[in-house]
Coordinates of C-alpha atoms in Angstrom, one line a residue:
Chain N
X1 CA -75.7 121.9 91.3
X2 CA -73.9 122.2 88.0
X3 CA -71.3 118.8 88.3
X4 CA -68.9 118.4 86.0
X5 CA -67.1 114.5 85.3
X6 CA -63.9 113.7 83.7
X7 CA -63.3 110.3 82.9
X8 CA -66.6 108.0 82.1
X9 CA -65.5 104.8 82.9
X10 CA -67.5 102.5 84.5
X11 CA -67.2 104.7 87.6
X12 CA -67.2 108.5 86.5
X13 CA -69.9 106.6 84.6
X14 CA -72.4 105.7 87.2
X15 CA -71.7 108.7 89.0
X16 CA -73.4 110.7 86.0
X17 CA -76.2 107.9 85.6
X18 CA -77.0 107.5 89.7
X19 CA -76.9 111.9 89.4
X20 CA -79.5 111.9 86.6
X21 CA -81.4 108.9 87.9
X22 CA -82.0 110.2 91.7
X23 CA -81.0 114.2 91.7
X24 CA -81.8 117.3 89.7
X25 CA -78.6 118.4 89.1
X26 CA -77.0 119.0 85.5
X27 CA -73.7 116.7 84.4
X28 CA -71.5 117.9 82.2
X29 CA -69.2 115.2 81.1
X30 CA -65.4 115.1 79.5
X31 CA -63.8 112.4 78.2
X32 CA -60.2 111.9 76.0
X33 CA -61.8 109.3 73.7
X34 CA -65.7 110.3 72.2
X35 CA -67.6 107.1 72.2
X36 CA -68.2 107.1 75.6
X37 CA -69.0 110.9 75.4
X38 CA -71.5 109.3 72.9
X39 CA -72.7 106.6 74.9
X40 CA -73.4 108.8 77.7
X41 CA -75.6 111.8 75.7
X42 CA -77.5 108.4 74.0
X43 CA -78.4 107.4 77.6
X44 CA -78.9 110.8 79.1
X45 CA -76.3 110.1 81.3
X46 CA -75.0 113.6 80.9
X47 CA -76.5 116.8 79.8
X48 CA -73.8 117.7 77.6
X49 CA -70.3 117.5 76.4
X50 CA -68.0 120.0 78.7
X51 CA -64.4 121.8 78.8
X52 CA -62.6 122.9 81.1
X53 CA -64.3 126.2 80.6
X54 CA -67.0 124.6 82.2
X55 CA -65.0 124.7 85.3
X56 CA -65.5 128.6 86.1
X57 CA -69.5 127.8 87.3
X58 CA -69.0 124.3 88.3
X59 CA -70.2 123.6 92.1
X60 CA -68.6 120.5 91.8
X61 CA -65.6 118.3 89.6
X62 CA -66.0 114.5 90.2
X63 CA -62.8 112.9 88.9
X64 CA -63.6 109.5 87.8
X65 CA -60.1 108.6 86.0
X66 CA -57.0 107.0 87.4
X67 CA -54.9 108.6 90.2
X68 CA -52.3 109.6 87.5
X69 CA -54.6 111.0 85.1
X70 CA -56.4 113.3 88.1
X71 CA -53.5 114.9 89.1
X72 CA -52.7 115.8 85.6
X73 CA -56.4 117.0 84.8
X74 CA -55.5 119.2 87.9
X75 CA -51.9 120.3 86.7
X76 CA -53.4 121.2 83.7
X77 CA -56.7 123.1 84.1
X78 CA -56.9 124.4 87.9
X79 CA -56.8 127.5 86.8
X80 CA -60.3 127.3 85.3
X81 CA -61.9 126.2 88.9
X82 CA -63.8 128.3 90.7
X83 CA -62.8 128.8 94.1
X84 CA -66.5 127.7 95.4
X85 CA -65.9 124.2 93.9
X86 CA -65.5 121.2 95.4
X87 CA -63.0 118.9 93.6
X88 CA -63.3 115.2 94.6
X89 CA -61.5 112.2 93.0
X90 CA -62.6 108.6 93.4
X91 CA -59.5 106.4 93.6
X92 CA -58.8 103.7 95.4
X93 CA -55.4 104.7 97.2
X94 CA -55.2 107.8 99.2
X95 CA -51.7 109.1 100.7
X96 CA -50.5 110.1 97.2
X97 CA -53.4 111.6 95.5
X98 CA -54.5 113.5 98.5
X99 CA -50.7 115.6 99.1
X100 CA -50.7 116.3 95.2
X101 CA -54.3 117.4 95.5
X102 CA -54.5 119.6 98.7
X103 CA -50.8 121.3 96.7
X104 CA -53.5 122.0 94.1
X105 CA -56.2 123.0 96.1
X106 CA -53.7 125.7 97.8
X107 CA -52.2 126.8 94.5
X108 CA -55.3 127.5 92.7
X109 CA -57.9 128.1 95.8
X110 CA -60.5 125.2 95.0
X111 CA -61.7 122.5 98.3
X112 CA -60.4 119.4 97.9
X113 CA -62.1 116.2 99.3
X114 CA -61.6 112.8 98.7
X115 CA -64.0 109.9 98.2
X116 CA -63.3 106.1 97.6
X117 CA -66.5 104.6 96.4
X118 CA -66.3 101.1 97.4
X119 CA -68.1 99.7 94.7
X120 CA -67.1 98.0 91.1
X121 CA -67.0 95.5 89.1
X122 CA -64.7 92.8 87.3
X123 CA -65.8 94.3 83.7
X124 CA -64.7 98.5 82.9
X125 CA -65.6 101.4 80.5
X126 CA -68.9 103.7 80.2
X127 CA -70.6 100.5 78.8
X128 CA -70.4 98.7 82.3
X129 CA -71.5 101.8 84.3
X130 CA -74.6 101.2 86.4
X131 CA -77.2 104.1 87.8
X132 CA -77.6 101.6 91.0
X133 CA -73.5 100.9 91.2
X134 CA -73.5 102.1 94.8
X135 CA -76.6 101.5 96.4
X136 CA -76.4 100.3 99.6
X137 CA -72.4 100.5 99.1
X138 CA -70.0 102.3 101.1
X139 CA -67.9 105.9 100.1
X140 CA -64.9 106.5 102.2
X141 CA -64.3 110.3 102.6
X142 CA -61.0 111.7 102.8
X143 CA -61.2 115.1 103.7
X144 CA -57.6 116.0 104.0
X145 CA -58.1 120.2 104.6
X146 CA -61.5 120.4 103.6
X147 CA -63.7 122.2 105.9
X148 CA -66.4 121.2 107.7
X149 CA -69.0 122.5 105.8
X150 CA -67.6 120.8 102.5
X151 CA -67.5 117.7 103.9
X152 CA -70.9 117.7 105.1
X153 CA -71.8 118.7 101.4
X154 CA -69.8 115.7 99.7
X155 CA -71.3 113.4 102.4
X156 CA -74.5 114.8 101.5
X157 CA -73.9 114.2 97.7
X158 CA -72.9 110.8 98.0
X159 CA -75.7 109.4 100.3
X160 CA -78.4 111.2 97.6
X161 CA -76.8 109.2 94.8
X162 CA -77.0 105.7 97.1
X163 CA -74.4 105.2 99.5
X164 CA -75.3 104.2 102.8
X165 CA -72.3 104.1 104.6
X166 CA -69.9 107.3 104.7
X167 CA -66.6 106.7 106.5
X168 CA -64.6 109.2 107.3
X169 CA -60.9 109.3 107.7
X170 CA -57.2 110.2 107.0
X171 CA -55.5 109.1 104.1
X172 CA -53.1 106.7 106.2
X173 CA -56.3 104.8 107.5
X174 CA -57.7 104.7 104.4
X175 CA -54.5 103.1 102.2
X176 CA -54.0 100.8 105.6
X177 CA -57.9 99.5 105.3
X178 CA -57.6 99.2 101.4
X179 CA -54.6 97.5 101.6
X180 CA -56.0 94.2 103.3
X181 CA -60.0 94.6 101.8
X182 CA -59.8 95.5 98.5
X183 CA -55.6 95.2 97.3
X184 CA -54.9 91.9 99.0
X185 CA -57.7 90.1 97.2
X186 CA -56.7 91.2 93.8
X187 CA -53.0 90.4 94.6
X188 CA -54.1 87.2 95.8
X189 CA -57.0 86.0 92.8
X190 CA -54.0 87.1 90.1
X191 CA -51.5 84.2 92.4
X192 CA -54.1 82.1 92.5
X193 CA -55.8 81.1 89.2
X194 CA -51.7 81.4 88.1
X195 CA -51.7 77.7 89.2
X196 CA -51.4 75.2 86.7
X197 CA -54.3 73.3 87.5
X198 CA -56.8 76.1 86.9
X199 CA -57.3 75.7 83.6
X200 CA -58.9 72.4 83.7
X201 CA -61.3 73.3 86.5
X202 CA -64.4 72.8 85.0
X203 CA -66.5 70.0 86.5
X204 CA -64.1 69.9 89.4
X205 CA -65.2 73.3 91.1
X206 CA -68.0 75.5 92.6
X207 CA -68.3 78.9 94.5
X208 CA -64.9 78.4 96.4
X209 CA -63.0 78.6 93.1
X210 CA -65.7 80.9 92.0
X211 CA -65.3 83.4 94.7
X212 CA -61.9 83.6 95.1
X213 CA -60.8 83.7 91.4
X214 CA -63.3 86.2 90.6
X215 CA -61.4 89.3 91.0
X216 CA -58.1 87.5 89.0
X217 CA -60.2 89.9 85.8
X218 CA -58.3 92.7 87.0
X219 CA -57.5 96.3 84.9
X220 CA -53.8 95.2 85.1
X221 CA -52.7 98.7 84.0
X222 CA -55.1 100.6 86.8
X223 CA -54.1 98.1 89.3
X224 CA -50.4 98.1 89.1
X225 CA -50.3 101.9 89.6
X226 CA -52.8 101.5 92.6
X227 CA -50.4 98.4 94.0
X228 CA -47.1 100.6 93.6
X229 CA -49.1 103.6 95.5
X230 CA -49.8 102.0 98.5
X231 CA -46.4 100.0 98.7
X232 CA -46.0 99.6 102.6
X233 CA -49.5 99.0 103.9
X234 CA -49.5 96.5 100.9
X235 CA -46.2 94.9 101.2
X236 CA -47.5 94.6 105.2
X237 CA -50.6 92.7 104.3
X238 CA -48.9 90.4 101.7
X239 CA -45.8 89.5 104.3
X240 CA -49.1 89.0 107.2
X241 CA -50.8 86.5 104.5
X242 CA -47.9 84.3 103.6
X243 CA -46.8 84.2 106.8
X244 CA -50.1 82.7 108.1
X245 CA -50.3 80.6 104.4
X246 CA -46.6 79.2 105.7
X247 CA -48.1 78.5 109.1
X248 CA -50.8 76.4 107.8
X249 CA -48.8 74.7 105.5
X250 CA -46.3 74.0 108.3
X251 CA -48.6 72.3 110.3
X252 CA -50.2 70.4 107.1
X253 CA -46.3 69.3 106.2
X254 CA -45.4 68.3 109.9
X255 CA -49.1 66.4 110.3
X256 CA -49.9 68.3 113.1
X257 CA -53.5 68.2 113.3
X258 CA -54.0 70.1 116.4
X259 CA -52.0 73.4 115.4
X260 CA -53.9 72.9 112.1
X261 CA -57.2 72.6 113.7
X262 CA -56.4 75.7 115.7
X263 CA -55.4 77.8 112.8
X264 CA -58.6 77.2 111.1
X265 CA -60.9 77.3 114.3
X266 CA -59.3 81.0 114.6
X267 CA -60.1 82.1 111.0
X268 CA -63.9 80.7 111.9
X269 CA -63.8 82.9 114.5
X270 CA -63.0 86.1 113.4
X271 CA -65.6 85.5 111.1
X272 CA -68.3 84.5 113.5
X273 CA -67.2 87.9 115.7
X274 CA -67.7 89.7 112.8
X275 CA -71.7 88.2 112.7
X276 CA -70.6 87.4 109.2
Chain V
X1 CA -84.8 51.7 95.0
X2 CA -84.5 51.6 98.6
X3 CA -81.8 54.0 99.8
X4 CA -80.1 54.4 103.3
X5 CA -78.4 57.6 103.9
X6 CA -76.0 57.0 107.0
X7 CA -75.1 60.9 108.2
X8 CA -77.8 63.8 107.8
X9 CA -76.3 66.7 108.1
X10 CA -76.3 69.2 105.2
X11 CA -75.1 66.9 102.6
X12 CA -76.7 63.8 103.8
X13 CA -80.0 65.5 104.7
X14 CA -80.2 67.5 101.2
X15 CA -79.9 64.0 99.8
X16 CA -82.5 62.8 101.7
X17 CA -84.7 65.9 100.6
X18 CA -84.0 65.8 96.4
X19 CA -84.8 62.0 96.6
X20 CA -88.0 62.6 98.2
X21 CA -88.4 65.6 95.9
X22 CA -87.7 64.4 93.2
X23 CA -88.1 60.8 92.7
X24 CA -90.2 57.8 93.5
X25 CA -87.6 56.0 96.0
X26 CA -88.2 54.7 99.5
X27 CA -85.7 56.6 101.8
X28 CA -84.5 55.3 105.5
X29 CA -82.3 57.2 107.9
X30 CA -79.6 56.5 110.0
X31 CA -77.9 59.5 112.7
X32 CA -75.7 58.9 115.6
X33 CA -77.7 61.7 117.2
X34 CA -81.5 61.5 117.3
X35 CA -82.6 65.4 116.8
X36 CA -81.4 65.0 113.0
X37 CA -83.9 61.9 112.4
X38 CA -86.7 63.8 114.4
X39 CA -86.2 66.6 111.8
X40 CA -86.0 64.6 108.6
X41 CA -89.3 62.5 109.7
X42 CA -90.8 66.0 110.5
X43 CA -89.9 67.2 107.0
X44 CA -90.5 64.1 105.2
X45 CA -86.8 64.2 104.1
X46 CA -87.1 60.3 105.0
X47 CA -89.5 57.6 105.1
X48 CA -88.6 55.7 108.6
X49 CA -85.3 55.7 110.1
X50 CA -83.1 52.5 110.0
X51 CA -80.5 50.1 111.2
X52 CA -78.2 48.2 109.6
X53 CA -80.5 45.6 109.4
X54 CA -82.1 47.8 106.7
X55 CA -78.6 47.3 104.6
X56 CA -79.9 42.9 104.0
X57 CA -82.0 44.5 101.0
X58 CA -80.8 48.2 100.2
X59 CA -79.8 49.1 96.5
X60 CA -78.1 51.5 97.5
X61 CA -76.3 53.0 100.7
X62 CA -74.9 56.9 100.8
X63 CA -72.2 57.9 103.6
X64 CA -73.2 60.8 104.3
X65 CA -70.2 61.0 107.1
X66 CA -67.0 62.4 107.8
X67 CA -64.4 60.4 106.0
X68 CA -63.1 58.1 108.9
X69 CA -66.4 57.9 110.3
X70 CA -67.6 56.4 106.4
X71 CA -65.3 53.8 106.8
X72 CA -66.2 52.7 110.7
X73 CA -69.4 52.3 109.9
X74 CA -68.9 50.1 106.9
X75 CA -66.0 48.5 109.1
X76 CA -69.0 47.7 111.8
X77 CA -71.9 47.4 109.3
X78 CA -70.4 45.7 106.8
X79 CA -71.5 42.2 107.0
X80 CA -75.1 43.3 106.4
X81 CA -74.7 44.6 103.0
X82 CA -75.8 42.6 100.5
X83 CA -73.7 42.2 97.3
X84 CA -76.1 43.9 94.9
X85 CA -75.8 46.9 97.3
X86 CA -74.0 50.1 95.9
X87 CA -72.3 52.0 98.6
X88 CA -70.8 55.3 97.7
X89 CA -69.7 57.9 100.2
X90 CA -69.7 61.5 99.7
X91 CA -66.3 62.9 101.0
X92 CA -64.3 66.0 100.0
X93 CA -60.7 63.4 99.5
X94 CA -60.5 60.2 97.6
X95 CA -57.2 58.9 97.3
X96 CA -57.0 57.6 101.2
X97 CA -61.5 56.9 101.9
X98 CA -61.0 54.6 98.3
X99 CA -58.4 52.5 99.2
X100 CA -60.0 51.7 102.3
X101 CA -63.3 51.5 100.4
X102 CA -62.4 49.0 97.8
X103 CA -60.4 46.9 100.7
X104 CA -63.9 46.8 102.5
X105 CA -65.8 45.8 99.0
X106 CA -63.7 43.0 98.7
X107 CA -64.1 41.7 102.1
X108 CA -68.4 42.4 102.1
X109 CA -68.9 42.0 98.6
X110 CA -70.9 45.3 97.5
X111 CA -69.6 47.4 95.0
X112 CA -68.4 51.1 95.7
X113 CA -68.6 53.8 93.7
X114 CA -67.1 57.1 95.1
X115 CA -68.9 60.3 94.8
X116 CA -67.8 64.4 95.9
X117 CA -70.8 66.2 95.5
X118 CA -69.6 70.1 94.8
X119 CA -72.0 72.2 96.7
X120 CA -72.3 73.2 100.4
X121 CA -72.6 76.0 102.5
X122 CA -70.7 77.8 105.1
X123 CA -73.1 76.5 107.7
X124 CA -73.8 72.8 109.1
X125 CA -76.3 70.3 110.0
X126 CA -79.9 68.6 108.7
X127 CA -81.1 72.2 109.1
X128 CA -78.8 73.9 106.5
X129 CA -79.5 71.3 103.9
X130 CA -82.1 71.8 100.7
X131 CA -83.5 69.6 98.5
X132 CA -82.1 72.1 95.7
X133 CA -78.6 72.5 96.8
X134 CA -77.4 70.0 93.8
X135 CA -79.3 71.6 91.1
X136 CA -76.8 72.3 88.4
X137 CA -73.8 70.9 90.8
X138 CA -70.9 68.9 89.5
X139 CA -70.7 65.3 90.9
X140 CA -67.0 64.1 90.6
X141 CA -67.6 60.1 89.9
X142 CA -64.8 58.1 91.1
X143 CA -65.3 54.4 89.9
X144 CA -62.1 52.6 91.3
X145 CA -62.7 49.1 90.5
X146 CA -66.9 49.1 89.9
X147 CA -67.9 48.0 87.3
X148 CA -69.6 50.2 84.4
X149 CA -73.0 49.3 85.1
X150 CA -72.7 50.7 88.5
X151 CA -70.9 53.6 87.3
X152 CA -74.1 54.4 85.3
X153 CA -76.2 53.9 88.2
X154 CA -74.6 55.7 90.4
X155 CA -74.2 58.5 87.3
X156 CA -78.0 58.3 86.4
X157 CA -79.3 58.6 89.9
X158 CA -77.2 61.7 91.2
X159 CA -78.3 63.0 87.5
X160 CA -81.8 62.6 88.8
X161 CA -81.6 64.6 92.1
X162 CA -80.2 67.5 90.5
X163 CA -76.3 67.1 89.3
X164 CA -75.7 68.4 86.0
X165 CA -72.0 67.3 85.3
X166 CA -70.3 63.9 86.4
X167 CA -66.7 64.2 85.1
X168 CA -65.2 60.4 86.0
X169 CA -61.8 60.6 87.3
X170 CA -59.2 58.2 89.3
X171 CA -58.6 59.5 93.4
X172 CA -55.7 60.6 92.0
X173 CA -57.2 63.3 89.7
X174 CA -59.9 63.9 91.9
X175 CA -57.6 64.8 94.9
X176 CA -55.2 67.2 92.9
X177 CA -58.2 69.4 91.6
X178 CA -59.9 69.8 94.7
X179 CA -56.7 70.5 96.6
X180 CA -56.6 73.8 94.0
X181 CA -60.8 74.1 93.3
X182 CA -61.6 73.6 97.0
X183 CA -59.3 73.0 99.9
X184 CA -56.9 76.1 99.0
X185 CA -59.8 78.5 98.7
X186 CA -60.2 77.0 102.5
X187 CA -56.9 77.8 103.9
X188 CA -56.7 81.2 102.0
X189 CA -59.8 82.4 103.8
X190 CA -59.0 81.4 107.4
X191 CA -55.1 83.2 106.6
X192 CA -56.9 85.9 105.1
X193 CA -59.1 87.0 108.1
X194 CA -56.0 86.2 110.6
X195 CA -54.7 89.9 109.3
X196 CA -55.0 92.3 112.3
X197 CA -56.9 94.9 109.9
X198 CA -60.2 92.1 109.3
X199 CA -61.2 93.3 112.8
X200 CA -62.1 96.6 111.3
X201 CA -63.2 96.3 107.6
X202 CA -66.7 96.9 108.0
X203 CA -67.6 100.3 106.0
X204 CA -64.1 99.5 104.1
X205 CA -65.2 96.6 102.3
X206 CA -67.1 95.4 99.4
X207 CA -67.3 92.1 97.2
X208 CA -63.8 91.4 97.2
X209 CA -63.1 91.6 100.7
X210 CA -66.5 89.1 100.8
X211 CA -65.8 86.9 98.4
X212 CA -62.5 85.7 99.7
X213 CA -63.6 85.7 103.4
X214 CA -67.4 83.9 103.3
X215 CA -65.8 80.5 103.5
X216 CA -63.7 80.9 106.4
X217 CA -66.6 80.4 108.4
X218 CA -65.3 76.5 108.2
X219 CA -65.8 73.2 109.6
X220 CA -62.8 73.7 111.7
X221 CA -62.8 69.4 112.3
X222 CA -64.1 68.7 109.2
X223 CA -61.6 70.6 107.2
X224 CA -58.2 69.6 109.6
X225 CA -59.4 65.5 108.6
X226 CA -59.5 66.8 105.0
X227 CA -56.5 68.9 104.3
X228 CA -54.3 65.8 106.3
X229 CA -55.7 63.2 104.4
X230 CA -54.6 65.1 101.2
X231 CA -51.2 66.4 102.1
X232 CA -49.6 66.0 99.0
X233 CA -51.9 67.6 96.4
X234 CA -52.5 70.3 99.0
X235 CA -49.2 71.1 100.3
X236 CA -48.0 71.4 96.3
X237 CA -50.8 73.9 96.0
X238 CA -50.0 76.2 98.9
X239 CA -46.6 75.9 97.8
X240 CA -47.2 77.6 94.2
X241 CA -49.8 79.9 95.7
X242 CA -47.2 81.0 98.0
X243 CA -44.4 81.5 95.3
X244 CA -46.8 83.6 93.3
X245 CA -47.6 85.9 96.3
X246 CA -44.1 86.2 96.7
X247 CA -43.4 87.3 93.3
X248 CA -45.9 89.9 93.2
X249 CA -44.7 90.7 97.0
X250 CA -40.9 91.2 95.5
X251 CA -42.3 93.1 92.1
X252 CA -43.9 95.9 94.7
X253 CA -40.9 95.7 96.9
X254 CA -38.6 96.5 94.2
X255 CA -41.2 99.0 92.8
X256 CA -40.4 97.1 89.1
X257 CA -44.1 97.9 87.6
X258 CA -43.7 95.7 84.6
X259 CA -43.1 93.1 86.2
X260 CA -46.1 93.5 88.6
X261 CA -48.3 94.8 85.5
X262 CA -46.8 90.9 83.7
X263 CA -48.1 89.0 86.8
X264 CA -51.7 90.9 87.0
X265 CA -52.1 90.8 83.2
X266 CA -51.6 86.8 83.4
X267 CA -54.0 86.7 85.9
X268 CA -56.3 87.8 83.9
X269 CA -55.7 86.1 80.9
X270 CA -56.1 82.7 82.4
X271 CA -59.8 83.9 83.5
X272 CA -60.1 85.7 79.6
X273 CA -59.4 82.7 78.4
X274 CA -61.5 80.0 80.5
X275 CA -64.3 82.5 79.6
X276 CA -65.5 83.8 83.3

């Protein structure tokens, strides 16, 4: 396949190092700023620097940039995709992008299916990128009015480059599920290490402050437009956590050991359902 | 020396192992239950296993115990220690287990010295614990009234088994930290997995959903003991971790992204600037 990538981050990144690293097919790559353009020819990451001419003979268009920025890559070069290609994006919050996109794919006859590669990590740009990001990670795909056929070919893609597990769902499911796994810890490690104490830590903490703080390193910029995209699953899964945070604190104010004990015996639980 | 652990589960028995491990000292073991001493013997975590009459000509003696169940045994044990004797315990919360502690070194005449080793695992019992699971730990030193030689000891000999930092710090101190470092990550993770969604986040999850979860597979007694005896520090805690949700909760609500993008950004700033 001839694959074209815009945006090499640290995901459109990996995509074009995994590509080269376990497939034969050619990557063209595009980029606003050069140096990662550079980067990537240094590394062989891509074959070469593309445009949007390049979009005529494409089989597929990864789009590794923010939600945003896709839609606008769309807006403004549709015209130049052929109407074999597939067009996949790779963000993290679904409803949105996918009724822009499948308005694209009607207006300028391209297949339209969406992937969320569950994979990252606290650290972004082409120089973070990794050819083994995804291995043994899971891609989410969003078919919206794909056909069959095309699906099968994204989910085809994806597993050659390392994913193992390959999801498929609507974009409601989707934002819902992303809302508590991925959102609600980044909401929460930001409210968390916002606490006075954190800053003298050191000496007083190990993998509990480590684990939970971890993901505080956020791309503010990315994740603020992902947060405001997926406002009521979000706001759902916020309200569910503070409500069980008051609970627990209730029963810690009130000295009720036995309401507490049960709180945390369920949380246990779950987990040990879950074989986890 | 001649130690006596009293409690091996995992922090007691991966006491017992780095001692055996790693120094020359003479190890005796004391368990309510018997399959724990029948393990450690097996292993060769402990030399023989003890009773109180063992305590006439200890150096030292490590509760390896829940908190109240540290104090009843020195409560019922005490008389045998003799005064050259350090006793130190190894409990999650100071403030209450070292007022009780220095009440019972008065009456007995050893000295204490209160330790929290930082490690442990989501999982319990002599079987979980490792003769490594201090290497490069912090051990929080709480001296109350001992004296500085057996400050050093007690600093020196947890150096020995593994510990790399000893920061020395009043209950006070020790108890506010840990209510942020420790016991909050706790009660996050338990309210975390209560969401409806957890049920179903296998194939939609990665690192973050992992990382905040793993240590919700608590001590459901252990913990309930913990976060009472600390109600203070704690409840101040969930009370600003709670406010901070809430503001990032209200910023989405209101769709106002700067203010959302303000909150993220200091997030991530605090962890910029403590270097993780």
């Amino acid at each position: 396949m001839k694959i074209v990538i815009s945006g090499l981050g640290i995901i459109g990144g990996s995509y074009a190092k995994a590509i080269k690293k376990y497939t034969e097919h050619t990557v063209i790559g595009i980029n606003r700023s050069k140096e990662p353009i550079e980067l990537a020819l240094e590394c062989g990451a891509i074959d070469r620097e593309g445009t949007a001419e390049d979009l005529r003979d494409a089989d597929m268009l990864i789009l590794g940039t923010y939600p945003k920025a896709a839609v606008e890559f769309i807006e403004k070069n549709g015209e130049y995709i052929n109407k074999d290609c597939i067009v996949t994006d790779t963000c993290g919050i679904k409803s949105e992008i996918c009724g822009n996109m499948v308005n694209l794919s009607d207006k300028f006859g391209f297949t339209f299916v969406g992937t969320h590669p569950m994979a990252g990590k606290e650290v972004n740009g082409f120089s973070a990128s990794d050819a083994d990001l995804f291995q043994g990670a899971s891609c989410i795909i969003v078919p919206c009015k794909a056909k069959r056929k095309s699906v099968e070919a994204v989910t085809n893609f994806v597993t050659s480059i390392g994913f193992t597990q390959t999801p498929v769902v609507t974009p409601k499911v989707h934002d819902r599920m992303i809302a508590f796994t991925s959102q609600l810890p980044h909401a929460l490690a930001c409210a968390y290490v916002l606490s006075p104490v954190c800053r003298n830590h050191k000496g007083f903490s190990a993998g509990s402050y480590r684990d939970v703080s971890r993901v505080a390193k956020i791309n503010a910029e990315l994740w603020t437009e992902l947060f405001l995209e997926n406002k009521a699953p979000l706001l759902s899964e916020l309200d569910t956590l503070i409500d069980n945070l008051s609970r627990i604190r209730n029963s810690i104010a009130n000295e009720d050991g036995q309401s507490l004990y049960r709180q945390l015996k369920a949380g246990r639980t779950v987990k040990e359902e879950l074989n986890e």
